[in-house]
């Protein structure tokens, strides 16, 4: 047992002695690795990060009662099960993977920090993204090869908006959409239901603009979803109220015209006709009053159904870039090169 431990110690010392004897080789490897790492990482464009936090209004009664509060203490949320909404906060991140939702962000107007670029988000992502010059030849070659087998497939109208069918996209449009999905993230805290939107971009002002716009876009989507039934009811009662008002106006006009034409006539037949028109006018007036009450009631329900959002953390133009971490990259490459060099130098010792 002692001889085995002694042999292991001797082997380790032998490895250390071998490494020390080859220290000049390590100096050369470190210098070359440092130069190559700097060449690779320095041209890499900087990117920024902006974060927005929202607290949505939770509707619906808690069927589970105290069960939901007990579950929340263990990291589980039963609020989505209790409410009647099909899309509850835990499913909001799934919306950001929907092509319809991402395509809806294309028309957002953005301006760079220097002010040299003002365009919609689609054009900005497609034509104004900085690339690593070392990777430019590979990108050009890839675009040339892809261009041989597909067309552009993107139509831009005169207003500057983008018309893309999310149901059927070509390869370029799909790759650009995937890139946007990678830049925009959404997460929900299961305990507090706080929504966190995180946007990454090469320009700090565009980053903050998109974070705020995505927040507004998500709010509009949720409001549109939760109030769709109430909005339809308002439109329905508005049409019925307008129709009732039109019928009331016609009945009023017929009654007034009849009374003006037979003002001095006291025959029973004319009085009966006048009573009939008056009764018809009264019915139309009552109907109009009922429809007006229904319309106002539906508007109140629409207001009650409209969810409210509290912005816990608003969008702010980032001052410092989030990456790339150049020093960490260079240090990691030096450590990796050192390990490879140690293995190469002691290759025979490892397998002897």
XYZ file of N, CA and C in Angstrom, residues 44-144:
303
model
N -15.349 41.004 -32.328
C -16.710 40.564 -32.062
C -17.546 41.740 -31.561
N -18.703 42.037 -32.174
C -19.501 43.202 -31.764
C -19.997 43.079 -30.330
N -20.035 44.216 -29.653
C -20.598 44.265 -28.317
C -22.117 44.133 -28.381
N -22.710 43.643 -27.306
C -24.159 43.590 -27.206
C -24.588 44.050 -25.821
N -25.830 44.545 -25.760
C -26.371 45.119 -24.534
C -27.629 44.352 -24.127
N -27.998 44.546 -22.876
C -29.134 43.814 -22.330
C -30.034 44.775 -21.559
N -31.345 44.643 -21.764
C -32.331 45.469 -21.053
C -33.422 44.557 -20.504
N -33.820 44.817 -19.274
C -34.793 43.963 -18.586
C -35.982 44.786 -18.113
N -37.168 44.233 -18.304
C -38.413 44.863 -17.872
C -39.198 43.840 -17.058
N -39.807 44.306 -15.960
C -40.599 43.421 -15.111
C -42.010 43.962 -14.967
N -42.993 43.051 -15.067
C -44.408 43.408 -14.961
C -45.083 42.522 -13.924
N -46.072 43.096 -13.277
C -46.924 42.335 -12.363
C -48.344 42.407 -12.892
N -48.879 41.320 -13.476
C -50.227 41.371 -14.046
C -51.296 41.238 -12.984
N -52.479 41.770 -13.312
C -53.638 41.626 -12.440
C -54.205 40.234 -12.613
N -54.396 39.522 -11.531
C -54.912 38.159 -11.572
C -56.415 38.190 -11.366
N -57.160 37.667 -12.368
C -58.619 37.604 -12.282
C -59.050 36.202 -11.929
N -60.278 36.108 -11.443
C -60.840 34.795 -11.161
C -60.720 34.436 -9.695
N -61.662 33.674 -9.201
C -61.671 33.272 -7.809
C -60.783 32.067 -7.625
N -60.204 32.000 -6.483
C -59.337 30.882 -6.147
C -60.180 29.717 -5.664
N -60.337 28.715 -6.521
C -61.161 27.555 -6.180
C -60.510 26.737 -5.078
N -59.186 26.713 -5.101
C -58.476 25.906 -4.130
C -58.413 26.524 -2.757
N -58.817 27.796 -2.623
C -58.762 28.451 -1.327
C -57.343 28.556 -0.829
N -57.108 28.118 0.390
C -55.784 28.199 0.988
C -54.796 27.246 0.365
N -55.271 26.298 -0.452
C -54.361 25.341 -1.061
C -53.354 26.026 -1.954
N -53.796 27.077 -2.678
C -52.886 27.764 -3.595
C -51.782 28.481 -2.831
N -52.112 29.082 -1.687
C -51.088 29.774 -0.910
C -50.082 28.792 -0.328
N -50.569 27.605 0.088
C -49.662 26.581 0.600
C -48.751 26.078 -0.511
N -49.327 25.879 -1.713
C -48.529 25.397 -2.842
C -47.497 26.418 -3.275
N -47.847 27.711 -3.183
C -46.906 28.743 -3.604
C -45.672 28.764 -2.727
N -45.810 28.376 -1.450
C -44.654 28.362 -0.568
C -43.655 27.281 -0.952
N -44.100 26.277 -1.721
C -43.223 25.222 -2.206
C -42.812 25.437 -3.664
N -43.150 26.594 -4.211
C -42.735 26.914 -5.564
C -43.728 26.551 -6.630
N -44.958 26.220 -6.247
C -45.990 25.870 -7.214
C -47.086 26.918 -7.185
N -47.675 27.152 -8.361
C -48.741 28.149 -8.484
C -49.974 27.490 -9.076
N -51.068 27.527 -8.318
C -52.324 26.960 -8.792
C -53.266 28.015 -9.302
N -52.782 29.241 -9.473
C -53.658 30.321 -9.911
C -54.203 30.090 -11.294
N -53.357 29.514 -12.205
C -53.827 29.270 -13.565
C -54.948 28.251 -13.601
N -54.925 27.308 -12.621
C -55.988 26.306 -12.595
C -57.276 26.892 -12.044
N -57.127 27.909 -11.182
C -58.308 28.448 -10.537
C -59.093 29.362 -11.446
N -58.362 30.149 -12.258
C -59.038 31.109 -13.112
C -59.680 30.453 -14.305
N -60.381 31.263 -15.080
C -61.052 30.773 -16.269
C -60.275 31.095 -17.534
N -59.110 31.740 -17.427
C -58.326 32.097 -18.593
C -57.597 30.882 -19.118
N -57.610 30.720 -20.453
C -56.867 29.635 -21.085
C -55.391 29.978 -21.174
N -55.063 31.275 -21.200
C -53.680 31.726 -21.248
C -53.378 32.434 -19.938
N -52.777 31.746 -19.001
C -52.422 32.337 -17.727
C -50.924 32.654 -17.746
N -50.405 33.409 -16.761
C -49.036 33.918 -16.842
C -47.971 32.881 -17.130
N -48.122 31.654 -16.649
C -47.098 30.639 -16.889
C -46.950 30.298 -18.370
N -47.956 30.624 -19.173
C -47.895 30.330 -20.602
C -47.440 31.529 -21.437
N -47.208 32.670 -20.807
C -46.789 33.843 -21.576
C -45.469 33.618 -22.315
N -44.477 32.923 -21.723
C -43.253 32.685 -22.499
C -43.484 31.905 -23.786
N -44.536 31.074 -23.820
C -44.823 30.329 -25.034
C -45.266 31.259 -26.164
N -45.831 32.419 -25.824
C -46.245 33.366 -26.861
C -45.059 33.870 -27.662
N -43.906 33.976 -27.011
C -42.719 34.493 -27.679
C -42.129 33.483 -28.658
N -42.626 32.274 -28.663
C -42.227 31.286 -29.650
C -43.252 31.163 -30.769
N -44.287 31.981 -30.726
C -45.311 31.971 -31.764
C -44.889 32.881 -32.911
N -44.889 32.391 -34.158
C -44.515 33.254 -35.296
C -45.415 34.467 -35.433
N -46.722 34.322 -35.142
C -47.625 35.465 -35.251
C -47.227 36.574 -34.281
N -46.816 36.201 -33.073
C -46.425 37.202 -32.088
C -45.120 37.883 -32.488
N -44.146 37.127 -32.978
C -42.853 37.699 -33.352
C -42.991 38.574 -34.590
N -43.776 38.122 -35.568
C -43.975 38.927 -36.776
C -44.648 40.248 -36.430
N -45.467 40.266 -35.395
C -46.107 41.509 -34.973
C -45.130 42.548 -34.456
N -43.870 42.144 -34.172
C -42.860 43.079 -33.701
C -42.068 43.710 -34.838
N -42.281 43.261 -36.067
C -41.461 43.726 -37.186
C -41.624 45.219 -37.458
N -42.817 45.755 -37.250
C -43.090 47.143 -37.633
C -42.701 48.157 -36.562
N -42.114 47.719 -35.468
C -41.708 48.657 -34.416
C -40.570 49.537 -34.926
N -40.730 50.851 -34.782
C -39.716 51.797 -35.233
C -38.599 51.893 -34.193
N -37.357 51.782 -34.664
C -36.202 51.864 -33.779
C -35.207 52.864 -34.352
N -34.423 53.461 -33.468
C -33.365 54.396 -33.840
C -32.120 54.053 -33.042
N -30.976 54.014 -33.689
C -29.738 53.671 -33.019
C -29.267 54.821 -32.119
N -28.300 54.527 -31.273
C -27.808 55.510 -30.311
C -27.178 56.705 -31.018
N -26.475 56.473 -32.122
C -25.858 57.573 -32.864
C -26.843 58.306 -33.746
N -28.029 57.725 -33.976
C -29.029 58.360 -34.805
C -28.815 58.193 -36.285
N -27.873 57.331 -36.691
C -27.599 57.159 -38.112
C -28.548 56.168 -38.777
N -29.269 55.399 -37.994
C -30.202 54.413 -38.550
C -31.556 54.608 -37.890
N -32.591 54.797 -38.709
C -33.978 54.853 -38.256
C -34.804 53.994 -39.190
N -35.313 52.897 -38.692
C -36.052 51.952 -39.543
C -36.911 51.085 -38.651
N -37.715 50.224 -39.262
C -38.456 49.260 -38.471
C -37.514 48.150 -38.010
N -37.976 47.374 -37.048
C -37.106 46.377 -36.420
C -36.690 45.300 -37.423
N -37.564 44.964 -38.336
C -37.242 43.957 -39.343
C -36.073 44.418 -40.210
N -36.143 45.649 -40.724
C -35.075 46.179 -41.569
C -33.784 46.336 -40.776
N -33.909 46.763 -39.534
C -32.713 46.926 -38.699
C -32.003 45.592 -38.490
N -32.761 44.555 -38.151
C -32.153 43.249 -37.920
C -31.598 42.645 -39.212
N -32.182 42.973 -40.322
C -31.775 42.363 -41.582
C -30.578 43.060 -42.220
N -30.504 44.403 -42.099
C -29.505 45.145 -42.871
C -28.510 45.927 -42.023
N -28.751 46.076 -40.740
C -27.908 46.958 -39.938
C -27.300 46.241 -38.733
N -27.045 44.945 -38.858
C -26.393 44.211 -37.789
C -24.885 44.140 -38.039
N -24.096 44.438 -37.016
C -22.646 44.365 -37.138
C -22.205 42.907 -37.092
N -21.206 42.604 -37.907
C -20.696 41.247 -37.978
C -19.207 41.246 -37.678
N -18.719 40.114 -37.226
C -17.279 39.936 -37.040
C -16.610 39.869 -38.410
N -15.657 40.761 -38.708
C -15.036 40.753 -40.046
C -14.392 39.419 -40.397
N -13.926 38.698 -39.379
C -13.288 37.408 -39.660
C -14.293 36.377 -40.155
N -15.574 36.566 -39.767
C -16.607 35.630 -40.181
C -17.362 36.089 -41.422
N -17.035 37.288 -41.919
C -17.752 37.827 -43.078
C -17.631 36.950 -44.317
N -16.430 36.431 -44.659
C -16.352 35.576 -45.868
C -17.247 34.347 -45.785
N -17.353 33.752 -44.583
C -18.209 32.577 -44.441
C -19.684 32.952 -44.605
N -20.081 34.128 -44.064
C -21.462 34.565 -44.216
C -21.819 34.874 -45.661
N -20.896 35.510 -46.382
C -21.151 35.818 -47.793
C -21.287 34.545 -48.607
N -20.407 33.591 -48.342
C -20.477 32.321 -49.066
C -21.782 31.582 -48.771
N -22.209 31.617 -47.514
C -23.461 30.939 -47.154
C -24.658 31.592 -47.821
N -24.690 32.945 -47.834
C -25.791 33.642 -48.487
C -25.809 33.382 -49.986
N -24.628 33.292 -50.579
C -24.559 33.040 -52.024
C -25.094 31.657 -52.363
